[in-house]
Amino acid sequence: VNPSGLEDRTSPTSRGRSIAGRPTISWALLGDSKPQELQAKKLKYRLKYAWERSTFYRNLWERQGVTYRDLCDIESIPDMRRLIPTIDKEALIQDQISFPPFGQRLTVSPEEVVAYSTSGGTSGGVLELQPMTRLDVARASSSRAAFGGHWMAGLRPGGSVPIFFPVSASGGTWFPLEWSRRMGATRALLMHTPTSERLEELARWRISFMGHMLPSYLNILSSEARSAGFDPTKRLPHLRGIVLGGESYPLGWAERMSEFWGCTIHSNYGSTQGFGLQAWTCERGAVPDGERGVLHHDDLSFVMEIIDPETCAPVNVGDRGELVVTTLDNMACPYIRFRTGDSAVNLGNDACPCGRQGLCLEAGTIGRLDDQVKIKGTNVRVSAIEAAVFHHSFVDDFRLTISSDRSGRTFVHAMVRPRQDTSMLDDAETTSLASDLQRVVGSSVQVEFTNDVLHDPQNSRGYRKIRRLVDQRELEF
Ligand SMILES: [Zn+2]
């Protein structure tokens, strides 16, 4: 039984045999249920749990007119979507600031919190914290995605795994230590070893697996290996697999990495809110037969929605949308409809030829929704563009579109909506706006004014920022 089959000993609906001080396994919960039925049961349980224990969730939902009885009627994900609002990191941080350290979303007593993780990125200098109970830590270290995904990629008891990142409070740095410990593998702690010396260390440790690798870091390590004449296929004969995560990567590049390192390239997806890992590639890997592979999502521990960030409607199979996660196993702090800010391509259910059931995402193409964009080789932050445009007080809103033509030339077009109380635009003002935009973007920008509404107004009022940048370029790797 996967740890997700454990029912919380504090469960108000616990029907299993209770052993003092230990979690209760509720076999009745598993029964003959199909995965989707079990997921729906766990979802209803967790929603009621959050209502009963968290002032944050209860207040939020009551403001939306949701009652406890409504929660009892939720039988499916569409039911939840109709009733329960999404939350985002900004809302959680506001809760933390008002009720330190963990906010009113905490669903256990403070004495039960034995650890916490932080997520990458801050909002106004404040890190979002993910409090964890003892059971949460156990579940995170042996989650289906971590255990199954790493096994698929070749990690075995007695194997040897390099740890490249210095350990901090960030779950992204200490979860990997837990995963490999739980598997029974030896960890080679190379976080303080310079990159130039790491290759020889990998050989010395007879490394059999490299996980939690940022594609950009694997690229650095590969360049280092090439220039040092270090051939991984000869020097690392025990290496069985590499798991990439954290960034998207080009298809052809991943195939070259597979050839260079002489092993299958795998991929995974996760977040610190979701105990580290939530989806993983099966034995087919991340680039089977020269195509993008499939990430299998852990539907028994999470509900993953893929929505249009503007309309919040679920996207069709084949389309890209924002990942919204609901955790079914987190005890100290459940995340209910948490907008991750990550975007992925929805492959629908049962999309992999391997035959495994459940939601599938495209491997290798998950990225941040609107963080940063590269224009003619320069990284430009959307927030910097916004700052430059909104510096001009006559601007109500704007959209920036980046496009390219067949020869690869890039065009940047800004559609600006002036404030409706502006009678006539001054030439000097419009010229100044265009030159400010050009300075930030680093290339010429065609500016056009419109009185049309540029977005769905309801999206501009919440904590969540609207997407002002549209990238229509066709990228060819
Ligand atoms: Zn598969």
PDB file of C-alpha atoms and ligand atoms in Angstrom, residues 282 284 296 352 354 356, ligand 1:
ATOM      1  CA  CYS A 282       8.040   5.593 -17.144  1.00  0.00           C
ATOM      2  CA  ARG A 284      10.207   4.856 -22.007  1.00  0.00           C
ATOM      3  CA  HIS A 296       2.584  10.125 -15.524  1.00  0.00           C
ATOM      4  CA  CYS A 352       1.310   6.632 -22.932  1.00  0.00           C
ATOM      5  CA  CYS A 354       3.068   1.782 -21.724  1.00  0.00           C
ATOM      6  CA  ARG A 356      -0.412   3.096 -17.286  1.00  0.00           C
TER       7      ARG A 356
HETATM    8 ZN    ZN B   1       4.341   5.393 -19.767  1.00  0.00          ZN
END
